[in-house]
């Protein structure tokens, strides 16, 4: 992908695949979009897929499969126990993560988190990590543990030129280990890439430093590899010492630093499922008993055999630079085009999606009126584009009921892999730019129904004032009878 140059000198990401199955899309008129957004409680999770033109909610379980994945699904060996399909999947995990002889299947990433937390976290424990993910934190706190985030300070700055914003702050990690004592740290967790700060990567060098500290203090090191494919691409592109390494070699080197690797195969592997790769027999024995309890028998873990076959091929494809470069290159294109148009985005672009900085786009919307949530509702009205709030709405209130304000108020526009074409991405850029020009019209949101746990999934909100009517009127004025 990166090796093809345009004669015109244009710098465009070029797809190294062709599309052979398509799905028709619909774009409801703007008045309808405003009505539908309100029917969905101004929460993009509650929209119906049929009403969405570009679904940029997530890259989880919605990536396009390859012909080879589809073909592999046909030869799935369906049996409750001991299927060849499972043997093929576990062999592939062992192949890409050398030194991990044991593999436990789970139905998705958070199931692995449930098992890890159930097996290792005790009340009062502390789990250091570069940054939390919503479900990770929920499982650790459910077991009475606490999460400590130790990302470098550059990671929380919306714009700078740091190539690895997901890196651990190593001195802070060592200080924390000394402060709480290694006996209260069941494991250290690396999230590569780092979802909630914009899909930002860690360097291999940083992972080596975390691993060295863990060895020094006798700590278990766990990798959340759900977003690893983007991180691998960034290491290859941005880390001088890794320029000559293949993606497989970088993966093997990362694996050599870890004790446990878990992943959501809704992301890594372009399918749906997950797993836990384990280095030591004793650890496998410790976690194994939870699999039949929560997931299913040890040779399917809640996954369908068809999905397992697709994951096996998908993991292989994740080792192919042509394939894994598509997402980050589309994301970089979108982020850089928006930046050129003056729209505040997270830079450098990370993996997963293009992240709009709602704090800067809507400075007039107070933090407690959820600027990132308001921006998500406004963008659906502006263009039928569904993003995901990644800010205060995605946090849980403090024990005393006060808001826990997020460090970054982001609207994430995820880029499902191999799904949208560049002209569709251009459309999304166009609508974001229009919204940015009319940002003064956008107001805040307030809860009308607020669940206590994971409120961003089911909570319902309403606009404060009549800003949505004004936005629709301005759309009509600018676009005439266009959808
Ligand atoms: N870890 C990371 C880094 C993730 O991004 C996710 C999911 C999980 C764990 C949980 O995996 O969904 O298979 O249970 N992220 C999705 C997203 C939900 O949209 O970013 P899961």
XYZ file of C-alpha atoms and ligand atoms in Angstrom:
504
model
C 0.000 0.000 0.000
C 2.634 2.498 1.083
C 4.881 1.618 -1.863
C 2.564 2.850 -4.677
C 3.238 6.439 -5.782
C 0.846 8.583 -7.838
C 2.338 10.265 -10.949
C 0.326 13.368 -10.022
C 2.202 13.507 -6.721
C -1.076 13.190 -4.809
C -0.785 11.451 -1.485
C -3.790 9.149 -1.245
C -4.232 5.879 0.614
C -4.721 3.172 -2.008
C -6.745 0.064 -1.206
C -4.872 -3.194 -1.808
C -8.122 -5.135 -2.104
C -11.293 -5.062 -4.181
C -14.892 -5.223 -3.007
C -17.016 -8.176 -4.117
C -19.988 -8.052 -1.745
C -21.866 -4.829 -1.124
C -24.716 -3.651 1.089
C -27.060 -0.872 0.019
C -27.089 2.229 2.194
C -29.844 4.757 2.879
C -29.562 8.354 3.984
C -32.729 9.728 5.618
C -33.417 13.462 5.065
C -32.096 15.854 7.695
C -35.494 16.408 9.377
C -35.838 12.638 9.744
C -32.326 12.385 11.143
C -33.159 14.932 13.843
C -36.328 13.022 14.724
C -34.522 9.666 14.779
C -31.729 11.066 16.946
C -34.285 12.158 19.512
C -36.130 8.864 19.335
C -32.757 7.309 20.192
C -32.394 9.545 23.256
C -29.520 11.467 21.618
C -27.401 8.399 22.223
C -25.827 7.025 19.053
C -25.816 3.500 20.557
C -29.615 3.551 20.399
C -29.895 4.357 16.665
C -31.015 1.627 14.290
C -28.555 0.512 11.624
C -31.145 1.007 8.863
C -31.153 4.755 9.606
C -27.377 5.165 9.384
C -25.443 6.157 6.276
C -21.896 5.764 7.615
C -21.524 3.672 10.715
C -18.364 4.868 12.410
C -19.463 3.783 15.887
C -16.782 1.144 16.192
C -14.406 -1.173 14.377
C -15.534 -4.020 16.621
C -17.030 -7.006 14.803
C -17.874 -4.923 11.727
C -14.727 -5.249 9.643
C -15.125 -6.717 6.161
C -13.981 -10.306 5.833
C -11.678 -11.502 3.077
C -12.470 -14.171 0.501
C -10.062 -16.479 2.329
C -11.888 -15.968 5.615
C -15.239 -16.712 3.988
C -13.789 -19.812 2.351
C -12.314 -21.045 5.640
C -15.702 -20.679 7.343
C -17.097 -23.381 5.048
C -14.728 -26.017 6.341
C -15.507 -25.442 10.017
C -15.423 -28.651 12.041
C -18.518 -28.474 14.196
C -18.221 -30.336 17.463
C -18.769 -29.420 21.085
C -15.400 -30.773 22.142
C -12.103 -31.310 20.384
C -12.876 -29.750 16.999
C -10.163 -29.400 14.369
C -11.283 -25.791 14.010
C -10.121 -25.064 17.546
C -6.829 -26.860 16.921
C -6.232 -24.683 13.864
C -7.054 -21.497 15.797
C -4.867 -22.307 18.807
C -2.004 -23.359 16.504
C -2.235 -19.976 14.732
C -2.129 -18.118 18.062
C 0.962 -20.154 19.052
C 2.535 -19.376 15.675
C 2.159 -15.602 15.876
C 2.904 -15.424 19.638
C 5.867 -17.809 20.019
C 6.505 -18.994 23.570
C 2.808 -19.202 24.486
C 1.916 -22.894 24.483
C -1.484 -22.487 26.168
C -4.620 -20.926 24.721
C -8.060 -20.409 26.245
C -10.936 -19.356 23.942
C -13.485 -16.716 25.036
C -16.477 -15.216 23.287
C -15.061 -11.645 23.141
C -12.428 -9.375 24.704
C -14.294 -8.415 27.860
C -14.827 -12.088 28.641
C -11.038 -12.437 28.822
C -11.025 -9.425 31.161
C -13.657 -11.041 33.338
C -11.547 -14.190 33.639
C -8.299 -12.326 34.320
C -9.939 -10.170 36.970
C -11.759 -13.124 38.538
C -8.540 -15.156 38.638
C -6.128 -12.521 39.896
C -7.688 -9.351 41.349
C -8.434 -9.177 45.097
C -10.018 -6.324 47.083
C -7.495 -3.543 47.609
C -5.310 -4.579 44.659
C -3.961 -2.071 42.160
C -3.623 -2.750 38.433
C -1.252 -0.296 36.712
C -1.848 0.282 33.002
C -1.011 2.883 30.392
C -4.728 3.713 30.110
C -7.981 2.027 31.043
C -10.603 0.661 28.711
C -14.229 0.833 29.922
C -14.825 -2.920 30.255
C -11.333 -3.584 31.674
C -11.859 -1.099 34.460
C -15.375 -2.357 35.172
C -14.094 -5.922 35.720
C -11.180 -4.869 37.917
C -13.337 -2.625 40.103
C -16.016 -5.328 40.287
C -13.429 -7.514 42.042
C -12.560 -4.696 44.484
C -9.408 -3.628 42.666
C -8.323 -0.204 41.460
C -6.887 0.944 38.134
C -3.894 3.316 37.993
C -3.266 5.030 34.670
C 0.353 5.823 33.931
C 0.339 7.140 30.388
C 3.022 9.713 29.484
C 1.785 13.296 29.731
C 2.021 13.719 25.938
C -0.650 11.032 25.623
C -3.281 13.367 27.001
C -2.314 16.352 24.865
C -4.643 16.514 21.865
C -1.952 17.680 19.438
C 1.822 17.218 19.512
C 4.354 15.320 17.444
C 4.913 12.430 19.851
C 4.897 9.235 17.727
C 4.022 6.946 20.668
C 1.437 8.739 22.788
C 0.303 5.449 24.319
C 3.646 4.902 26.112
C 3.921 4.210 29.828
C 5.549 6.791 32.056
C 8.268 4.437 33.324
C 9.423 6.466 36.379
C 5.783 6.769 37.538
C 5.316 3.026 37.104
C 8.351 2.287 39.274
C 7.233 4.835 41.897
C 3.779 3.234 42.032
C 5.204 -0.286 42.403
C 7.334 0.917 45.328
C 4.453 2.824 46.878
C 1.802 0.072 46.843
C 4.175 -2.908 46.971
C 4.422 -5.636 44.323
C 2.311 -7.984 46.472
C -0.722 -5.742 45.851
C -0.230 -5.707 42.084
C -1.775 -8.814 40.502
C -0.585 -7.749 37.059
C 0.545 -4.805 34.975
C -1.519 -4.285 31.823
C -0.336 -2.848 28.520
C -3.040 -1.732 26.100
C -1.487 -1.570 22.645
C -2.900 0.570 21.033
C -4.634 2.691 23.549
C -8.327 2.959 22.789
C -9.648 5.872 24.839
C -6.895 8.352 24.037
C -7.372 8.019 20.294
C -5.990 4.582 19.396
C -2.461 5.745 20.180
C 0.428 3.249 19.989
C 3.269 2.265 22.332
C 6.807 1.738 21.095
C 8.555 -1.602 21.344
C 11.251 0.166 23.352
C 8.658 1.302 25.917
C 7.205 -2.199 26.173
C 10.735 -3.501 26.816
C 11.165 -1.003 29.651
C 7.815 -2.009 31.230
C 8.782 -5.662 30.937
C 12.197 -5.047 32.545
C 10.536 -3.360 35.544
C 8.033 -6.191 35.859
C 10.869 -8.740 35.852
C 12.777 -6.711 38.435
C 9.798 -6.684 40.816
C 8.489 -10.163 39.947
C 5.272 -8.835 38.387
C 3.074 -10.521 35.809
C 2.794 -8.561 32.548
C -0.431 -8.761 30.541
C -0.910 -7.438 27.010
C -4.337 -6.408 25.741
C -3.699 -7.076 22.047
C -7.167 -6.113 20.818
C -5.783 -3.145 18.870
C -2.388 -4.700 18.196
C -2.583 -4.665 14.413
C -2.584 -0.854 14.242
C 0.156 -0.707 16.867
C 2.313 -3.109 14.827
C 1.954 -0.895 11.785
C 2.952 2.206 13.784
C 6.010 0.470 15.274
C 7.125 -0.525 11.788
C 6.522 3.004 10.439
C 7.675 5.158 13.333
C 10.295 3.258 15.360
C 13.663 3.570 13.658
C 15.081 0.422 15.288
C 12.222 -1.665 13.830
C 12.322 -0.447 10.213
C 13.978 -3.621 8.967
C 11.879 -6.022 11.050
C 8.883 -7.826 9.573
C 5.463 -7.512 11.222
C 5.816 -11.122 12.396
C 9.194 -10.405 13.959
C 7.851 -7.349 15.777
C 4.889 -9.418 17.034
C 7.216 -12.181 18.270
C 9.439 -9.634 19.987
C 6.444 -8.068 21.769
C 5.227 -11.531 22.800
C 8.647 -12.375 24.263
C 8.106 -9.586 26.822
C 4.688 -10.744 28.063
C 3.307 -13.409 30.403
C -0.304 -13.323 29.198
C -1.766 -11.938 25.960
C -5.502 -11.531 25.526
C -7.447 -10.093 22.634
C -10.840 -9.256 21.249
C -11.062 -11.003 17.883
C -13.835 -8.556 17.023
C -10.827 -6.307 16.288
C -7.661 -8.413 16.012
C -8.487 -11.048 13.411
C -11.382 -9.292 11.587
C -14.108 -11.559 12.994
C -15.886 -12.105 16.332
C -14.489 -13.871 19.375
C -11.418 -13.698 21.552
C -8.806 -15.567 23.480
C -6.126 -15.678 26.153
C -2.626 -16.898 25.282
C -0.608 -18.043 28.293
C 3.070 -18.750 28.822
C 3.012 -20.829 32.041
C 1.115 -24.038 32.708
C 0.246 -22.960 36.284
C -1.443 -19.796 35.012
C -3.403 -21.796 32.473
C -4.616 -24.133 35.185
C -5.622 -21.159 37.325
C -7.760 -19.543 34.606
C -9.004 -22.662 32.856
C -11.772 -23.466 35.332
C -13.563 -20.197 34.518
C -13.939 -21.050 30.821
C -16.622 -23.761 31.085
C -18.306 -21.648 33.770
C -18.659 -18.408 31.815
C -17.825 -19.148 28.176
C -18.360 -22.697 27.003
C -16.252 -25.810 26.629
C -12.481 -25.398 26.365
C -12.450 -25.902 22.608
C -14.913 -23.190 21.638
C -15.295 -20.737 24.541
C -18.602 -19.314 23.318
C -17.449 -18.807 19.716
C -19.068 -20.411 16.702
C -16.712 -22.697 14.769
C -17.233 -20.540 11.679
C -15.982 -17.468 13.472
C -12.993 -19.398 14.809
C -12.014 -20.372 11.264
C -12.359 -16.736 10.200
C -10.186 -15.605 13.113
C -7.456 -18.112 12.209
C -7.198 -16.632 8.717
C -7.705 -13.095 10.066
C -4.763 -13.474 12.464
C -2.590 -14.478 9.530
C -3.816 -11.437 7.585
C -2.936 -9.252 10.582
C 0.701 -10.146 9.887
C 0.435 -8.644 6.361
C 1.521 -5.016 6.190
C -0.570 -4.340 3.053
C -3.653 -5.358 4.997
C -3.002 -3.719 8.357
C -1.884 -0.424 6.824
C -5.326 0.262 5.321
C -6.997 1.354 8.573
C -4.265 3.681 9.878
C -3.767 5.228 6.428
C -7.462 6.009 5.959
C -7.581 7.396 9.506
C -4.503 9.563 8.914
C -6.025 10.830 5.647
C -9.256 11.814 7.390
C -7.512 13.422 10.374
C -5.081 15.382 8.215
C -7.789 16.605 5.796
C -9.873 17.807 8.746
C -6.829 19.457 10.291
C -6.204 21.325 6.996
C -9.776 22.618 7.219
C -9.129 23.876 10.744
C -11.138 21.202 12.568
C -9.507 20.238 15.910
C -8.590 16.536 15.754
C -6.215 14.309 17.694
C -2.756 14.387 16.089
C -0.739 12.494 15.182
C -3.587 10.274 14.026
C -3.674 6.936 15.831
C -5.410 3.685 15.003
C -9.047 2.700 15.380
C -10.558 5.932 14.115
C -10.353 9.664 13.585
C -10.941 11.502 16.856
C -12.522 14.959 16.960
C -11.651 17.144 19.932
C -15.064 18.222 21.241
C -13.598 20.450 23.951
C -12.104 22.722 21.311
C -14.924 22.397 18.801
C -17.627 23.293 21.329
C -15.923 25.489 23.941
C -19.292 27.119 24.681
C -20.827 23.791 25.812
C -20.016 23.266 29.510
C -18.337 20.024 30.541
C -21.417 18.888 32.473
C -23.517 19.203 29.303
C -21.425 16.527 27.554
C -19.779 18.320 24.600
C -18.611 15.055 22.956
C -22.098 13.540 23.263
C -23.646 16.703 21.817
C -21.190 16.611 18.917
C -22.078 12.961 18.232
C -25.803 13.822 18.083
C -25.097 16.866 15.892
C -22.981 14.889 13.407
C -25.685 12.294 12.946
C -28.145 15.102 12.219
C -25.652 16.794 9.881
C -24.825 13.730 7.805
C -26.228 10.408 8.998
C -22.738 9.600 10.277
C -22.714 7.655 13.537
C -19.736 8.160 15.847
C -19.140 7.262 19.470
C -18.829 9.617 22.401
C -15.535 9.036 24.198
C -15.633 11.569 26.986
C -17.497 12.252 30.216
C -20.621 10.332 29.166
C -18.447 7.210 28.861
C -17.265 7.673 32.465
C -19.097 6.524 35.560
C -20.092 9.051 38.240
C -18.039 9.170 41.467
C -19.413 7.433 44.569
C -20.877 10.753 45.829
C -22.811 11.230 42.568
C -20.591 13.983 41.164
C -19.429 13.770 37.564
C -16.025 12.284 36.809
C -14.915 14.551 33.984
C -12.906 12.771 31.294
C -9.388 14.025 30.515
C -10.320 14.254 26.834
C -13.745 14.945 25.327
C -13.582 13.077 22.045
C -15.958 12.095 19.287
C -14.529 8.926 17.824
C -15.219 8.207 14.171
C -14.064 4.611 13.921
C -12.864 3.240 10.604
C -14.141 -0.306 10.153
C -11.464 -2.081 8.104
C -12.025 -2.534 4.363
C -15.631 -1.278 4.641
C -15.793 2.324 3.382
C -14.340 3.793 0.214
C -12.332 6.987 0.055
C -15.278 8.946 -1.408
C -17.382 7.940 1.582
C -14.594 9.114 3.848
C -14.584 12.383 1.837
C -18.315 12.697 2.509
C -17.756 12.308 6.259
C -14.990 14.943 6.108
C -17.350 17.301 4.256
C -20.146 16.969 6.816
C -17.745 17.359 9.756
C -16.386 20.526 8.136
C -19.903 21.904 7.653
C -20.723 21.138 11.270
C -17.517 22.798 12.412
C -18.405 25.970 10.477
C -21.783 25.942 12.234
C -20.519 24.832 15.632
C -21.925 27.929 17.363
C -25.404 26.444 16.727
C -24.668 23.258 18.710
C -25.726 23.192 22.364
C -25.509 20.697 25.220
C -27.409 17.616 26.369
C -28.933 16.520 29.653
C -29.893 13.075 30.918
C -33.537 12.125 31.083
C -32.741 8.512 31.957
C -29.333 7.755 33.451
C -28.329 4.167 34.282
C -25.770 3.762 37.067
C -23.415 1.412 35.205
C -22.117 1.828 31.632
C -24.569 4.683 31.133
C -23.220 5.462 27.671
C -24.733 2.228 26.345
C -28.358 2.739 27.406
C -28.721 6.270 28.797
C -31.196 8.673 27.179
C -30.636 12.415 26.853
C -32.352 15.455 25.432
C -31.024 18.670 23.915
C -30.859 21.754 26.129
C -32.836 24.365 24.177
C -33.843 24.273 20.500
C -30.380 23.976 18.958
C -31.236 20.913 16.909
C -34.107 22.720 15.115
C -31.702 25.556 14.325
C -29.131 23.101 12.980
C -31.721 21.483 10.693
C -32.855 24.907 9.419
C -29.264 25.906 8.642
C -28.703 22.612 6.816
C -31.703 23.303 4.595
C -30.486 26.835 3.955
C -27.021 25.627 2.908
C -27.870 22.374 1.115
C -31.317 23.064 -0.407
C -33.125 19.801 -1.079
C -29.957 17.654 -0.809
C -29.983 14.752 1.578
N -9.788 -3.995 24.998
C -9.753 -3.021 24.095
C -8.488 -2.242 23.896
C -10.890 -2.745 23.328
O -10.848 -1.785 22.416
C -12.064 -3.509 23.535
C -13.281 -3.227 22.794
C -12.033 -4.522 24.500
C -10.875 -4.750 25.208
C -13.240 -5.361 24.758
O -13.433 -6.249 23.719
O -15.689 -5.613 22.798
O -14.652 -7.835 22.276
O -15.512 -7.344 24.544
N -13.523 -2.154 22.192
C -14.739 -1.888 21.439
C -14.692 -0.498 20.849
C -15.981 -2.144 22.180
O -15.680 -0.112 20.207
O -13.699 0.218 20.977
P -14.905 -6.780 23.304
